[in-house]
Tab-separated table of C-alpha atoms and ligand atoms in Angstrom:
chain	number	residue	atom	x	y	z
A	1	MET	CA	11.743	-7.203	3.470
A	2	ASP	CA	8.445	-6.680	2.569
A	3	LEU	CA	5.460	-8.454	3.562
A	4	GLY	CA	1.837	-7.366	3.105
A	5	GLY	CA	0.731	-7.905	-0.429
A	6	THR	CA	0.788	-10.500	-2.977
A	7	ASN	CA	4.486	-11.227	-2.696
A	8	PHE	CA	7.167	-11.361	-0.216
A	9	ARG	CA	10.158	-9.642	-1.329
A	10	VAL	CA	13.764	-9.147	0.168
A	11	CYS	CA	15.718	-6.492	-0.973
A	12	SER	CA	19.212	-5.079	-0.380
A	13	VAL	CA	19.685	-1.230	-0.987
A	14	THR	CA	23.105	0.172	-1.724
A	15	LEU	CA	23.098	4.034	-1.007
A	16	LYS	CA	25.752	5.290	-3.570
A	17	GLY	CA	26.502	8.630	-1.376
A	18	ASP	CA	24.965	10.893	-3.865
A	19	THR	CA	21.420	10.212	-2.937
A	20	THR	CA	21.169	7.497	-5.448
A	21	PHE	CA	20.388	3.753	-4.833
A	22	THR	CA	21.100	0.518	-6.189
A	23	ILE	CA	18.667	-2.437	-5.244
A	24	ALA	CA	19.086	-6.248	-5.562
A	25	GLN	CA	16.192	-8.168	-4.650
A	26	SER	CA	13.943	-11.058	-4.748
A	27	LYS	CA	10.141	-11.759	-4.876
A	28	VAL	CA	8.013	-15.014	-4.234
A	29	ALA	CA	4.776	-15.181	-4.243
A	30	ILE	CA	3.335	-15.930	-0.731
A	31	PRO	CA	1.673	-19.588	-0.758
A	32	ARG	CA	-2.017	-19.390	-0.069
A	33	SER	CA	-1.696	-21.927	2.646
A	34	LEU	CA	0.756	-19.880	4.720
A	35	MET	CA	-1.793	-16.886	4.840
A	36	VAL	CA	-4.080	-19.211	6.860
A	37	SER	CA	-1.481	-21.198	8.857
A	38	ASP	CA	0.129	-20.680	12.107
A	39	SER	CA	3.000	-17.826	13.067
A	40	LYS	CA	5.812	-20.266	13.197
A	41	SER	CA	5.363	-21.551	9.779
A	42	LEU	CA	4.761	-18.165	7.980
A	43	PHE	CA	8.027	-16.423	9.855
A	44	SER	CA	10.014	-19.685	9.222
A	45	PHE	CA	9.449	-19.387	5.571
A	46	LEU	CA	10.175	-15.694	5.795
A	47	ALA	CA	13.660	-16.208	7.423
A	48	LYS	CA	14.274	-19.122	4.886
A	49	GLN	CA	13.721	-16.428	2.299
A	50	ILE	CA	15.956	-13.974	4.087
A	51	ALA	CA	18.698	-16.824	4.408
A	52	ILE	CA	18.607	-17.681	0.548
A	53	PHE	CA	18.635	-13.638	-0.370
A	54	VAL	CA	21.767	-13.502	2.152
A	55	GLU	CA	23.746	-16.160	1.062
A	56	GLU	CA	23.274	-15.182	-2.693
A	57	HIS	CA	24.009	-11.305	-2.369
A	58	HIS	CA	25.683	-11.222	0.881
A	59	SER	CA	27.573	-14.160	1.597
A	60	ASP	CA	30.756	-12.191	3.258
A	61	HIS	CA	28.679	-11.644	6.070
A	62	PHE	CA	28.545	-15.382	6.876
A	63	ALA	CA	32.176	-14.904	7.542
A	64	GLU	CA	33.667	-15.585	11.130
A	65	ASP	CA	33.150	-12.105	12.429
A	66	LEU	CA	29.132	-12.268	13.050
A	67	GLY	CA	29.317	-9.227	14.833
A	68	HIS	CA	29.001	-7.445	11.345
A	69	HIS	CA	25.143	-7.910	11.206
A	70	LEU	CA	22.909	-6.852	8.537
A	71	HIS	CA	20.006	-4.435	9.907
A	72	LEU	CA	17.082	-5.307	8.394
A	73	GLY	CA	13.850	-2.906	7.828
A	74	PHE	CA	10.672	-5.129	7.895
A	75	THR	CA	8.206	-3.515	5.967
A	76	PHE	CA	5.015	-5.463	7.739
A	77	SER	CA	1.695	-3.984	6.334
A	78	PHE	CA	-1.037	-4.890	8.721
A	79	PRO	CA	-2.345	-2.846	11.482
A	80	VAL	CA	0.347	-3.014	14.497
A	81	ASP	CA	0.238	-1.248	17.806
A	82	GLN	CA	3.704	0.014	17.581
A	83	LYS	CA	5.721	0.729	20.687
A	84	ALA	CA	9.406	1.460	19.470
A	85	VAL	CA	10.807	1.644	16.117
A	86	ASN	CA	11.562	-2.036	15.980
A	87	LYS	CA	8.738	-3.569	18.459
A	88	GLY	CA	4.964	-3.407	17.314
A	89	PHE	CA	1.973	-5.855	18.289
A	90	LEU	CA	-0.291	-7.235	15.617
A	91	ILE	CA	-3.611	-5.827	16.069
A	92	ARG	CA	-5.464	-7.672	13.163
A	93	TRP	CA	-4.741	-9.475	9.876
A	94	THR	CA	-6.322	-8.030	6.474
A	95	LYS	CA	-6.121	-8.936	2.966
A	96	GLY	CA	-6.681	-12.638	3.444
A	97	PHE	CA	-4.443	-13.640	5.848
A	98	ASP	CA	-5.555	-15.346	8.917
A	99	ILE	CA	-3.091	-16.652	11.504
A	100	PRO	CA	-4.924	-16.461	14.881
A	101	ASP	CA	-1.901	-17.182	17.055
A	102	ALA	CA	0.273	-13.947	16.011
A	103	ILE	CA	-2.530	-11.497	16.921
A	104	GLY	CA	-1.161	-9.356	20.146
A	105	LYS	CA	2.360	-10.712	19.313
A	106	ASP	CA	5.607	-8.725	18.517
A	107	VAL	CA	6.054	-9.414	14.899
A	108	CYS	CA	9.261	-8.340	14.978
A	109	ALA	CA	10.297	-10.703	17.805
A	110	LEU	CA	8.718	-13.593	15.789
A	111	LEU	CA	10.705	-12.911	12.954
A	112	GLN	CA	14.338	-12.265	14.799
A	113	ALA	CA	13.417	-15.744	16.524
A	114	GLU	CA	13.542	-17.581	13.221
A	115	ILE	CA	16.384	-15.549	12.070
A	116	ASP	CA	18.162	-16.599	14.855
A	117	LEU	CA	17.185	-20.263	14.728
A	118	LEU	CA	18.781	-20.255	11.034
A	119	GLY	CA	21.754	-18.478	12.469
A	120	LEU	CA	21.563	-15.582	10.103
A	121	PRO	CA	23.847	-12.261	10.688
A	122	VAL	CA	20.638	-10.248	10.412
A	123	THR	CA	19.046	-7.891	12.924
A	124	VAL	CA	15.560	-6.604	12.873
A	125	ALA	CA	16.345	-2.977	13.018
A	126	ALA	CA	12.960	-1.221	11.992
A	127	LEU	CA	9.278	-2.145	11.605
A	128	VAL	CA	7.590	-0.170	8.754
A	129	ASN	CA	4.450	0.168	7.534
A	130	ASP	CA	4.320	0.519	3.551
A	131	THR	CA	2.579	3.764	3.586
A	132	VAL	CA	5.040	5.233	5.585
A	133	GLY	CA	7.688	3.537	3.674
A	134	THR	CA	6.091	5.170	0.557
A	135	LEU	CA	5.953	8.662	2.227
A	136	MET	CA	9.744	8.317	2.936
A	137	ALA	CA	10.728	7.411	-0.382
A	138	ARG	CA	8.318	10.055	-2.376
A	139	SER	CA	9.911	12.674	0.070
A	140	TYR	CA	13.385	12.347	-1.644
A	141	THR	CA	11.997	11.503	-4.997
A	142	SER	CA	9.479	14.213	-5.540
A	143	PRO	CA	10.462	17.033	-8.000
A	144	GLY	CA	11.077	20.440	-6.652
A	145	LYS	CA	11.612	21.933	-3.030
A	146	THR	CA	7.704	20.733	-1.988
A	147	GLY	CA	7.507	18.366	1.274
A	148	THR	CA	5.577	15.126	0.609
A	149	LEU	CA	2.428	15.252	2.758
A	150	LEU	CA	0.944	11.759	2.407
A	151	GLY	CA	2.020	8.415	1.236
A	152	ALA	CA	-0.731	6.355	0.097
A	153	ILE	CA	-0.915	2.278	-0.951
A	154	PHE	CA	-3.750	1.494	-3.585
A	155	GLY	CA	-2.812	-1.957	-4.329
A	156	THR	CA	-3.720	-5.243	-2.878
A	157	GLY	CA	-4.961	-2.943	0.401
A	158	THR	CA	-5.275	0.465	0.845
A	159	ASN	CA	-4.233	2.749	3.482
A	160	GLY	CA	-2.287	5.894	4.149
A	161	ALA	CA	0.301	7.849	6.217
A	162	TYR	CA	0.974	11.272	6.386
A	163	VAL	CA	2.636	14.180	8.458
A	164	GLU	CA	0.928	15.596	11.811
A	165	ARG	CA	1.614	17.743	14.692
A	166	LEU	CA	2.247	16.139	17.864
A	167	ASP	CA	-0.123	18.333	19.661
A	168	ARG	CA	-2.880	17.278	17.549
A	169	LEU	CA	-2.419	13.695	18.683
A	170	THR	CA	-4.571	13.509	21.779
A	171	LYS	CA	-4.079	9.660	21.710
A	172	MET	CA	-0.470	10.402	22.815
A	173	THR	CA	-0.988	12.842	25.823
A	174	LYS	CA	-4.076	11.195	27.444
A	175	PRO	CA	-3.391	10.473	30.954
A	176	GLY	CA	-2.311	6.878	31.372
A	177	ALA	CA	-1.829	6.240	27.547
A	178	ASP	CA	0.835	3.363	26.882
A	179	VAL	CA	2.454	5.068	23.646
A	180	GLY	CA	6.120	3.756	24.181
A	181	GLU	CA	9.066	5.906	23.946
A	182	TYR	CA	9.149	8.703	20.677
A	183	ASP	CA	11.011	11.639	19.647
A	184	LYS	CA	9.423	15.047	20.530
A	185	SER	CA	12.052	17.339	19.119
A	186	THR	CA	10.433	17.656	15.478
A	187	GLY	CA	6.825	18.355	16.805
A	188	GLU	CA	5.834	16.451	14.252
A	189	MET	CA	5.049	12.808	14.004
A	190	VAL	CA	4.266	10.133	10.627
A	191	VAL	CA	0.743	8.630	11.483
A	192	ASN	CA	-0.437	5.533	9.796
A	193	THR	CA	-4.406	6.121	9.566
A	194	GLU	CA	-5.207	2.622	8.771
A	195	TRP	CA	-7.909	4.006	6.363
A	196	GLY	CA	-8.742	0.723	5.063
A	197	SER	CA	-10.857	0.075	8.008
A	198	PHE	CA	-12.336	3.418	8.072
A	199	ASP	CA	-16.539	3.505	8.713
A	200	ASN	CA	-16.706	-0.435	9.531
A	201	ALA	CA	-19.901	0.590	11.461
A	202	MET	CA	-21.313	1.463	7.611
A	203	LYS	CA	-22.618	4.579	8.307
A	204	VAL	CA	-21.738	6.140	4.831
A	205	LEU	CA	-20.020	3.933	2.701
A	206	PRO	CA	-21.957	2.566	-0.152
A	207	ASP	CA	-23.556	-0.927	0.342
A	208	THR	CA	-24.713	-3.768	-2.289
A	209	PRO	CA	-25.666	-7.113	-2.197
A	210	TYR	CA	-22.239	-8.099	-3.663
A	211	ASP	CA	-20.426	-6.408	-1.151
A	212	ARG	CA	-22.048	-8.181	1.808
A	213	ALA	CA	-21.744	-11.341	-0.186
A	214	LEU	CA	-18.205	-10.088	-0.071
A	215	ASP	CA	-17.866	-9.472	3.567
A	216	VAL	CA	-19.433	-12.620	4.806
A	217	ASN	CA	-17.203	-14.925	3.045
A	218	SER	CA	-14.068	-13.063	3.908
A	219	VAL	CA	-11.891	-14.050	6.467
A	220	ASN	CA	-12.388	-10.980	8.629
A	221	PRO	CA	-16.318	-10.084	8.528
A	222	GLY	CA	-16.877	-6.593	9.624
A	223	VAL	CA	-13.678	-4.828	9.303
A	224	GLN	CA	-11.665	-3.262	6.444
A	225	MET	CA	-15.168	-2.152	4.984
A	226	PHE	CA	-13.556	0.837	3.181
A	227	GLU	CA	-10.817	-1.320	1.888
A	228	LYS	CA	-13.273	-4.108	0.902
A	229	ARG	CA	-14.438	-1.491	-1.697
A	230	VAL	CA	-11.380	-0.105	-2.858
A	231	SER	CA	-8.544	-1.821	-3.323
A	232	GLY	CA	-7.238	-4.708	-5.903
A	233	MET	CA	-7.940	-7.870	-3.548
A	234	PHE	CA	-11.474	-7.218	-3.603
A	235	LEU	CA	-12.898	-6.079	-7.054
A	236	GLY	CA	-12.949	-9.309	-8.755
A	237	GLU	CA	-14.972	-10.872	-6.056
A	238	ILE	CA	-17.336	-7.778	-6.382
A	239	LEU	CA	-17.667	-8.676	-9.854
A	240	ARG	CA	-17.983	-12.334	-9.433
A	241	ASN	CA	-21.003	-11.936	-6.931
A	242	ALA	CA	-22.580	-9.455	-9.301
A	243	VAL	CA	-22.142	-11.640	-12.415
A	244	LEU	CA	-23.525	-14.629	-10.462
A	245	VAL	CA	-26.608	-12.913	-9.739
A	246	LEU	CA	-26.928	-11.627	-12.878
A	247	LYS	CA	-26.466	-15.113	-14.302
A	248	ASP	CA	-28.937	-16.735	-11.619
A	249	ASN	CA	-31.686	-14.008	-11.905
A	250	ALA	CA	-31.440	-12.745	-15.689
A	251	ASN	CA	-30.379	-15.541	-17.567
A	252	MET	CA	-27.231	-14.183	-18.239
A	253	PHE	CA	-24.584	-16.849	-20.341
A	254	SER	CA	-27.931	-18.874	-21.196
A	255	THR	CA	-26.093	-20.150	-24.188
A	256	ALA	CA	-22.740	-20.972	-22.665
A	257	THR	CA	-21.354	-23.893	-20.710
A	258	ILE	CA	-19.647	-23.092	-17.452
A	259	LYS	CA	-18.074	-26.148	-15.690
A	260	ALA	CA	-18.502	-26.625	-11.869
A	261	ASP	CA	-14.963	-25.855	-11.186
A	262	SER	CA	-14.667	-22.642	-13.054
A	263	PRO	CA	-13.257	-19.483	-11.492
A	264	LEU	CA	-16.752	-17.763	-11.886
A	265	TYR	CA	-17.956	-20.595	-9.334
A	266	THR	CA	-14.882	-20.258	-6.923
A	267	ALA	CA	-14.354	-17.350	-4.513
A	268	TRP	CA	-11.363	-14.842	-4.700
A	269	SER	CA	-10.550	-16.454	-7.976
A	270	LEU	CA	-10.797	-13.320	-10.323
A	271	ASP	CA	-7.974	-10.694	-10.059
A	272	THR	CA	-8.225	-7.210	-10.421
A	273	SER	CA	-6.138	-7.374	-13.878
A	274	VAL	CA	-9.436	-8.857	-15.063
A	275	LEU	CA	-11.310	-5.871	-14.579
A	276	SER	CA	-8.717	-3.842	-16.045
A	277	TYR	CA	-8.706	-5.756	-19.628
A	278	ILE	CA	-12.156	-5.232	-19.477
A	279	GLU	CA	-12.038	-1.564	-18.767
A	280	SER	CA	-9.629	-0.779	-21.340
A	281	ASP	CA	-11.681	-2.688	-24.030
A	282	ASP	CA	-12.573	-0.728	-26.998
A	283	THR	CA	-12.901	-3.394	-29.618
A	284	PRO	CA	-16.179	-3.780	-31.619
A	285	ASN	CA	-18.822	-6.030	-29.930
A	286	TYR	CA	-16.619	-6.274	-27.087
A	287	LEU	CA	-14.389	-8.991	-28.549
A	288	VAL	CA	-11.653	-8.350	-25.718
A	289	THR	CA	-14.545	-8.605	-23.218
A	290	ARG	CA	-15.613	-11.968	-24.345
A	291	GLU	CA	-12.417	-13.464	-24.800
A	292	THR	CA	-11.667	-12.412	-20.951
A	293	ILE	CA	-14.834	-13.744	-19.890
A	294	GLN	CA	-13.958	-16.951	-21.262
A	295	ARG	CA	-10.617	-16.980	-20.523
A	296	GLU	CA	-10.665	-16.064	-16.751
A	297	MET	CA	-13.999	-16.763	-15.604
A	298	GLY	CA	-14.166	-20.173	-17.348
A	299	VAL	CA	-17.253	-19.428	-19.534
A	300	SER	CA	-16.943	-21.354	-22.935
A	301	GLY	CA	-19.346	-21.381	-25.854
A	302	ARG	CA	-21.388	-18.251	-27.043
A	303	ILE	CA	-21.436	-15.146	-25.137
A	304	SER	CA	-23.755	-12.568	-26.805
A	305	ALA	CA	-22.317	-8.747	-27.254
A	306	GLU	CA	-25.053	-7.658	-24.702
A	307	GLU	CA	-24.015	-10.023	-21.981
A	308	ALA	CA	-20.345	-8.512	-22.530
A	309	GLU	CA	-21.806	-5.185	-22.345
A	310	ALA	CA	-23.380	-5.643	-19.129
A	311	VAL	CA	-20.145	-7.191	-17.580
A	312	LYS	CA	-18.170	-4.182	-19.026
A	313	ILE	CA	-20.924	-1.744	-17.288
A	314	LEU	CA	-20.405	-3.716	-14.132
A	315	VAL	CA	-16.502	-3.503	-14.279
A	316	HIS	CA	-16.810	0.165	-15.058
A	317	ALA	CA	-19.004	1.090	-11.848
A	318	ILE	CA	-16.749	-1.103	-9.739
A	319	GLY	CA	-13.575	0.674	-10.819
A	320	LYS	CA	-15.049	3.976	-11.040
A	321	ARG	CA	-16.674	3.874	-7.321
A	322	SER	CA	-13.231	2.345	-5.762
A	323	ALA	CA	-11.223	5.341	-7.196
A	324	ARG	CA	-13.927	7.822	-6.003
A	325	LEU	CA	-13.739	6.446	-2.672
A	326	SER	CA	-9.867	6.515	-2.795
A	327	ALA	CA	-10.213	10.516	-3.335
A	328	VAL	CA	-12.386	10.659	0.193
A	329	PRO	CA	-9.196	10.045	2.681
A	330	ILE	CA	-6.770	12.015	0.596
A	331	ALA	CA	-8.982	15.038	0.495
A	332	ALA	CA	-10.089	14.821	4.205
A	333	ILE	CA	-6.085	14.750	5.108
A	334	ILE	CA	-5.415	17.581	2.844
A	335	ILE	CA	-8.052	19.662	4.460
A	336	ALA	CA	-7.540	18.484	7.965
A	337	THR	CA	-4.003	19.413	7.665
A	338	GLY	CA	-4.894	23.020	6.507
A	339	LYS	CA	-3.121	22.356	3.377
A	340	LEU	CA	-6.064	24.062	1.181
A	341	GLY	CA	-5.385	27.487	3.216
A	342	PRO	CA	-4.623	30.696	1.169
A	343	LYS	CA	-0.961	30.623	1.663
A	344	PRO	CA	0.883	27.468	1.715
A	345	ASP	CA	2.493	28.833	5.001
A	346	SER	CA	-0.465	28.563	6.760
A	347	ALA	CA	-0.521	25.009	6.617
A	348	ASP	CA	-0.493	23.027	9.883
A	349	VAL	CA	2.324	20.661	8.412
A	350	GLU	CA	5.048	21.122	6.038
A	351	GLY	CA	5.246	17.460	5.027
A	352	LEU	CA	7.806	15.339	5.132
A	353	ASN	CA	10.949	16.896	3.038
A	354	LEU	CA	13.738	14.937	2.882
A	355	LYS	CA	15.198	17.324	0.830
A	356	ASP	CA	15.517	20.137	3.521
A	357	LEU	CA	17.375	19.135	6.108
A	358	SER	CA	15.925	21.615	8.498
A	359	LEU	CA	12.533	20.266	8.190
A	360	ILE	CA	13.255	16.682	9.133
A	361	GLU	CA	14.170	14.696	12.226
A	362	GLN	CA	17.601	15.002	13.312
A	363	GLY	CA	18.885	11.415	12.933
A	364	ILE	CA	17.854	11.481	9.271
A	365	ALA	CA	19.361	14.896	8.542
A	366	ALA	CA	22.753	13.377	10.061
A	367	ILE	CA	22.340	10.245	8.173
A	368	LYS	CA	21.694	12.046	4.844
A	369	THR	CA	24.599	14.324	5.187
A	370	ALA	CA	26.742	11.659	6.351
A	371	VAL	CA	25.985	8.814	3.933
A	372	MET	CA	24.225	10.085	1.114
A	373	GLY	CA	26.345	13.378	0.360
A	374	GLN	CA	24.552	16.710	-0.226
A	375	PRO	CA	20.828	16.579	-0.651
A	376	THR	CA	19.796	17.214	-4.247
A	377	ALA	CA	16.464	16.878	-6.209
A	378	ALA	CA	18.292	13.589	-7.934
A	379	PRO	CA	16.414	10.385	-8.002
A	380	ILE	CA	17.155	7.852	-5.286
A	381	VAL	CA	17.005	4.734	-7.137
A	382	ASP	CA	18.311	3.623	-10.529
A	383	ALA	CA	15.104	4.086	-12.161
A	384	PRO	CA	13.651	6.833	-14.663
A	385	PRO	CA	12.464	9.971	-13.145
A	386	PRO	CA	9.287	9.424	-10.826
A	387	ALA	CA	6.193	9.665	-12.774
A	388	THR	CA	4.393	12.601	-12.120
A	389	THR	CA	0.994	12.172	-13.058
A	390	GLY	CA	-0.765	15.483	-11.989
A	391	ALA	CA	-2.568	16.634	-15.156
A	392	SER	CA	-2.432	20.111	-14.705
A	393	SER	CA	0.371	20.250	-12.112
A	394	THR	CA	2.487	22.512	-14.512
A	395	THR	CA	0.094	25.409	-14.116
A	396	VAL	CA	0.643	25.122	-10.534
A	397	GLU	CA	3.243	27.245	-8.361
A	398	GLU	CA	5.827	25.204	-6.803
A	399	GLY	CA	4.953	26.746	-3.203
A	400	ASP	CA	1.172	25.588	-4.050
A	401	THR	CA	1.515	21.840	-4.879
A	402	ILE	CA	0.507	19.183	-2.813
A	403	ASP	CA	2.661	16.352	-3.008
A	404	VAL	CA	1.225	12.921	-2.686
A	405	GLY	CA	3.087	9.794	-2.875
A	406	VAL	CA	1.132	6.580	-4.345
A	407	ASP	CA	2.288	2.800	-4.832
A	408	GLY	CA	0.110	-0.079	-5.644
A	409	SER	CA	-0.918	-2.052	-8.358
A	410	VAL	CA	-4.445	-0.285	-8.711
A	411	VAL	CA	-3.016	3.281	-8.722
A	412	GLU	CA	-0.480	2.039	-11.167
A	413	PHE	CA	-2.199	0.158	-13.535
A	414	TYR	CA	-6.180	0.374	-13.135
A	415	PRO	CA	-7.102	2.194	-16.423
A	416	GLY	CA	-8.276	5.497	-15.656
A	417	PHE	CA	-8.075	5.341	-11.683
A	418	GLU	CA	-6.292	8.743	-11.400
A	419	GLU	CA	-8.542	10.684	-13.627
A	420	HIS	CA	-11.669	9.185	-11.658
A	421	VAL	CA	-9.794	10.291	-8.542
A	422	ARG	CA	-9.425	13.476	-9.548
A	423	SER	CA	-12.916	14.268	-10.865
A	424	ALA	CA	-13.894	13.232	-7.024
A	425	LEU	CA	-11.587	15.712	-5.616
A	426	ARG	CA	-13.001	18.483	-7.752
A	427	ASP	CA	-16.341	17.542	-6.589
A	428	VAL	CA	-15.296	18.188	-2.674
A	429	PRO	CA	-16.489	21.696	-2.125
A	430	GLU	CA	-13.176	22.877	-0.081
A	431	PHE	CA	-11.023	21.866	-3.451
A	432	GLY	CA	-13.121	22.475	-6.560
A	433	ALA	CA	-11.119	22.443	-9.789
A	434	ALA	CA	-8.361	24.839	-8.177
A	435	GLY	CA	-7.837	23.037	-5.360
A	436	GLU	CA	-7.726	19.424	-7.480
A	437	LYS	CA	-5.196	21.039	-9.608
A	438	ARG	CA	-2.710	21.829	-6.558
A	439	VAL	CA	-2.442	17.910	-5.643
A	440	ARG	CA	0.399	16.477	-7.641
A	441	MET	CA	0.425	12.447	-7.278
A	442	GLY	CA	3.786	10.728	-8.119
A	443	ILE	CA	4.175	6.912	-8.093
A	444	ALA	CA	6.801	5.867	-5.488
A	445	LYS	CA	7.793	2.374	-7.115
A	446	ASP	CA	8.839	0.108	-4.744
A	447	GLY	CA	8.880	2.905	-2.340
A	448	SER	CA	8.405	0.307	0.783
A	449	GLY	CA	11.820	-1.065	0.146
A	450	VAL	CA	13.653	1.767	-0.191
A	451	GLY	CA	11.755	3.737	2.826
A	452	ALA	CA	12.269	0.863	4.941
A	453	ALA	CA	16.159	0.474	4.103
A	454	LEU	CA	16.432	4.212	5.159
A	455	ILE	CA	14.375	3.742	8.557
A	456	ALA	CA	16.577	0.752	9.121
A	457	LEU	CA	19.454	2.863	8.595
A	458	VAL	CA	18.429	5.590	10.963
A	459	ALA	CA	17.420	3.340	13.639
A	460	TYR	CA	20.936	1.375	13.508
A	461	LYS	CA	22.661	4.579	13.638
A	462	MET	CA	20.603	6.074	16.466
A	463	ALA	CA	20.759	3.113	18.767
A	464	ASN	CA	24.870	2.993	18.235
A	465	GLY	CA	25.179	6.686	19.034
A	466	LEU	CA	26.077	7.352	15.514
A	467	VAL	CA	24.184	10.416	15.057
B	1	LIG	C1	-3.233	-2.695	5.821
B	1	LIG	C2	-2.202	-1.710	5.950
B	1	LIG	C3	-1.468	-1.602	4.600
B	1	LIG	C4	-2.527	-1.520	3.421
B	1	LIG	C5	-1.625	-1.413	2.032
B	1	LIG	C6	-3.820	-2.994	4.820
B	1	LIG	O1	-4.708	-4.074	4.658
B	1	LIG	O2	-3.966	-2.795	6.917
B	1	LIG	O3	-1.079	-1.728	7.208
B	1	LIG	O4	-0.624	-0.445	4.560
B	1	LIG	O5	-3.000	-2.808	3.578
B	1	LIG	O6	-0.831	-2.551	2.167
């Protein structure tokens, strides 16, 4: 199951034994009231959704032998202090969630308690961040032999997870560090960077009155400052704040009518899709932009072409800034892991390669061989081959490719997003045009669900001495 964006999803993944999967899934929008409630209300809602799903898709598991449990991968996309594969204590909420009594609690235990109250045959086997799931899924689906370095989400929120050498993780080796149990055999670890909270001190991030208004009115002022300039939950609100200032100070919409309860006057009411419509508008006199302003902001009556043009300029600036900022952590991780070195094998880490069994953690290797058959480059889901968007990747040799798995509504749907990311990468001195060409970005659609299922499977096998 997947909690962390606008929707809550439950899915069951069937491994077909030949590296392909089928997925059955159900999706519900999370009621806003639950996002700011108490942990009992949220987790009992989640458990009920699991119950509905299990009854529909796995009713056989309700049969008398309850020892036959389903093993659940729990994608929980918020910052946690993870102590074991199925244990993690919530550090803080993000993306509009605000449930104070859950802070500091083990979210797997909270969920398991509600599952048990309903008597469901389900065990929470693994706790997974969506970026880690994306990295896992992409490392199966990426074309060719190259391992995947980074899994990144640009959706409701933003974050990235990458493969790092254990000996560089000083946090793990500090005297007295309470880091829990972890496997040291590969010498590598997947790191969830939580880059959404980079530069909370605002030393380098751009700042405008519209960003400041958003932050002050958010449920978590002063944190997730990078995310608040980049991800889908926030772009509409930045636009709304800027349009309001133009309205009040520059007579914007002076010939139109705006009701008191219109979306323009309602905080958090503008979805990022509003910016997408306007960004892609190439109609004469900004017809689509004007219609979008009327429909989505609740501005009726006459809107001039100049007013529409002003809104379009704002939209373009907000989207472009988001994309160019997104390039920064991608570039930083590629540079820091030595991936831009002259020879590919000079890199510090190979990246996660679930196609090359020698490079991955023993448990996953065993599962891959035992359950999924011999590894091939075939796609893992019943879906078209993964999109590879790298404009010029065909001219880059396989060994030089730096593979990045991405997911989320902004990177998938925002017009021109990837091109702005690429243009910003070219501006990073260490990259230039040659370095940028080496980056291959591919959508790992629904990777968080597939990745969580894979990790749950490995966790189950390892816990039961099957690997
Ligand atoms: C969370 C991350 C998550 C990201 C993308 C952020 O708000 O802190 O854990 O990976 O959103 O969903």
